[in-house]
C-alpha angles and dihedrals in degrees: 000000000000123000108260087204089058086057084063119091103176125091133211124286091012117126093252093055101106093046077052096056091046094048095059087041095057084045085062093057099262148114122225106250116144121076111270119210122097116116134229103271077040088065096036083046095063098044082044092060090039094057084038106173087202086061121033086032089050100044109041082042083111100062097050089049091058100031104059096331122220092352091055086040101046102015089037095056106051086050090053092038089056093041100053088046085066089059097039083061103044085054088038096066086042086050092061098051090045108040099184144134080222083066118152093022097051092049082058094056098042099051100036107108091207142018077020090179086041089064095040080045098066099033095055099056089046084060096043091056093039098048089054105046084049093056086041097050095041082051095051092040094059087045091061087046081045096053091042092052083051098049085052111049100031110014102253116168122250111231132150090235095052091041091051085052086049096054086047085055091047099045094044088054091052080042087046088042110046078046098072092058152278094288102056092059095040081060093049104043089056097057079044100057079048097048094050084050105052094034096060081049090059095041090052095045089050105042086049098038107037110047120078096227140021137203108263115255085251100066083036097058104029109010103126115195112178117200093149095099094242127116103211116088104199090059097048085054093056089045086056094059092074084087089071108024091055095038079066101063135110096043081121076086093080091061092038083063098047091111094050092048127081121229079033094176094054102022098061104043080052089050094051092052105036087056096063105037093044086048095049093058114035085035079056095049078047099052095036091060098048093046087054102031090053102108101191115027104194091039081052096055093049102043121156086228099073091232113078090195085064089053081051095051091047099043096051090039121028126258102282101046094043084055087059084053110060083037087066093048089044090051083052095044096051084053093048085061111049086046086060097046081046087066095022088069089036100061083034086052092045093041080049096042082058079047089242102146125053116271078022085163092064090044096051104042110113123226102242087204098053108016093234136120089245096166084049097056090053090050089059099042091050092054104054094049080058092042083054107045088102087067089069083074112031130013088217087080086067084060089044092048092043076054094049095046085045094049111038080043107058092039086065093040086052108043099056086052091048089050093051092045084059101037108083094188100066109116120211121249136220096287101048137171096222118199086346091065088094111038095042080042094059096040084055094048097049102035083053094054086047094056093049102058094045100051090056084071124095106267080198127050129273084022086187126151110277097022115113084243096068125119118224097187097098088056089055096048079046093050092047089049089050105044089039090054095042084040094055091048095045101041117336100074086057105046111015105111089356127058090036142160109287133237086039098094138084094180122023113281105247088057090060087085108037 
């Protein structure tokens, strides 16, 4: 199979680039359709406030406290970091020789060796669910920074029913937002990337600078506090990763917004990876500084806010400036989600442009006026309101749905770099790993079957069906498997990549994947 990004002759930044980027476009099996016009740090910018360190750090801050403390919170995050880093390479390099919206699910098809639409079947509907629990989980999470900011400043009451209205209020806005067009939330995702920089910058100075006293680096980097229930410490440690594992979610965007980027083929890869690396480090300074700025560990855990990260920011400094901020954390985490609702309707609009889902015309039709998948972004929308209804009764559905995003995602992240690992005739594109493509592909592909098992364990004991600490993730990985098997056979294997939306293609589909 030869390289599609070798077939390209024009360089960023060079006056051809964006007929370059439409050629190999068009040499994928598709028509340029989507505005394209977001830059490289545009398109680093969106998989950066996915991935969101003031979010996902600041609002699954509770488990890790209670599952390992400050070692599965400061020791656990730089493993996951690295490790992650080694799967955000190993897409990246398959990024640059399949530039698409379709993303992960289109790699599949293109490097599997045999059943090629089976593959991109099955990993498209893992990113699909995965792309929606993890907008559903970052929305809901904003919503529980958003109630706490509310409790604080004027008194309002913390309820799962108001906290679930909130996260309606929150989620119509992104769908309102990404509406009105491309450059409006390319506008947006770059003061976010910004915001998330320099408000990580204030948090650290304050939280070192303002409180009397600190935990000792001992306590912050091996203190282990166990409130799961279970006896076995190694367990509750891994459980405690999910701070940080699911914290790096949601870089597929890069690749999701391929289409809209220019310089597609080196851009993105950049994007996947930047994100990553940039959010390790700065998400470890982060971590680092609340560890050592909580003043009373047990009072933090229980705090009256919800959010045990807000009961940090007021205790080390005062209650207006740790007000400020949690503002600052709220603003980061609102981005975060309209970034995420950005890539979840653009892999929704390409799995509907290869008529995958069901009313597949609707989801893939284009807005003429804006150049975005407008029906697409509703749809989304739509779905992880639905996918966050049990939250209304138990807040242990918002760990079930962070499970759910961690899992369906990195299904559809791992099997595309399996498939290239087994495939001899990928060629490399233009961004490449070299000598280092093996070894950084087999890490990914074992340390993400590792994580999946584990997080379809119960993070809280007994963990048994019908308990409020089940985890209903395993019966949503087992849903996805039955209806896209039952899907395929009912519908999928007749129409998937062959009877499609007209006016997407540049080949016949059933041509993309040959």
């Amino acid at each position: 199979m030869a390289s599609q990004a070798d077939s390209v002759t024009g360089s960023a930044g060079q006056p051809g680039e964006h007929h370059d980027d439409e050629a190999m476009l068009a040499e994928l099996g598709y028509k340029q359709e989507l505005h394209r016009g977001m830059s490289g740090f545009s398109n680093f910018a969106v998989s950066f406030s996915i991935i969101s360190i003031l979010s996902g750090c600041v609002t699954t801050f509770y488990l890790a406290m209670d599952a390992g403390g400050p070692s599965a919170i400061n020791l656990g995050w730089p493993l996951v970091g690295v490790m992650v880093l080694c799967v955000a390479l190993a897409m990246a390099e398959v990024c640059s020789v399949y530039p698409t919206a379709g993303g992960l699910y289109y790699w599949a098809g293109k490097l599997a060796r045999r059943n090629k639409r089976v593959w991109a079947w099955y990993v498209g509907w893992f990113n699909f669910l995965g792309e929606v629990a993890v907008t559903a989980a970052i929305d809901y999470g904003a919503a529980i920074t958003w109630m706490a900011l509310l409790n604080l400043v004027f008194g309002l009451e913390v309820t799962l029913v108001s906290t679930f209205v909130a996260f309606v209020i929150i989620i119509a806005l992104h769908g309102l937002l990404n509406t009105f067009g491309v450059n409006l939330v390319k506008l947006l995702s770059d003061v976010s990337a910004w915001w998330h920089l320099a408000g990580v910058a204030v948090i650290v100075a304050v939280l070192w600078l303002v409180p009397d006293r600190h935990q000792t680096m001992d306590f912050t980097f091996t203190g282990f506090v166990n409130e799961t229930g279970w006896s076995s410490g190694i367990y509750v440690f891994l459980i405690g990763l999910l701070l940080a594992q699911y914290t790096f979610t949601g870089y597929d965007a890069s690749a999701h917004i391929a289409e809209e980027t220019k310089s597609a083929s080196t851009e993105a890869p950049k994007g996947i990876v930047r994100s990553v690396w940039v959010s390790l480090l700065a998400g470890w300074i982060l971590l680092i500084s609340i560890t050592a700025a909580i003043q009373d560990y047990a009072a933090t855990r229980a705090s009256d806010t919800g959010l045990p990260v807000a009961q940090v920011f007021i205790d080390a400094a005062g209650r207006n400036l740790g007000i400020t901020l949690l503002f600052i954390c709220a603003i980061a985490q609102f981005f975060c989600g309209m970034a995420s609702v950005t890539a979840n309707s653009r892999m929704t609009y390409a799995f509907s442009r290869d008529n995958a889902l069901p009313g597949s015309r609707l989801w893939a039709k284009v807005n003429p006026r804006t150049g975005t998948p407008t029906n697409s972004i509703w749809l989304c929308v739509g779905l992880a309101i639905l996918v966050t209804l049990p939250a209304i009764q138990n807040l242990t559905a918002f760990f079930a749905v962070t499970s759910i995003a961690v899992i369906g995602l990195y299904i559809a992240y791992v099997v595309p770099v399996y498939l290239r690992r087994t495939n001899p005739e990928f060629r490399p594109g233009r961004w490449n790993l070299g000598r280092w493509s093996a070894p950084l592909g087999w890490i990914a592909i074992v340390w993400v079957a590792f994580i999946v098992v584990l997080f379809m364990l119960p993070a809280y004991a007994p963990g048994t069906f019908g308990d409020a600490s089940f985890n209903y993730a395993p019966l949503a990985v087992l849903f996805v498997l039955i209806f896209s098997t039952v899907s395929w056979f009912v519908r999928g294997r007749q129409h998937f990549m062959v009877d499609v939306p007209q006016g997407h293609d540049t080949v016949e589909p059933a041509e993309i994947f040959r």
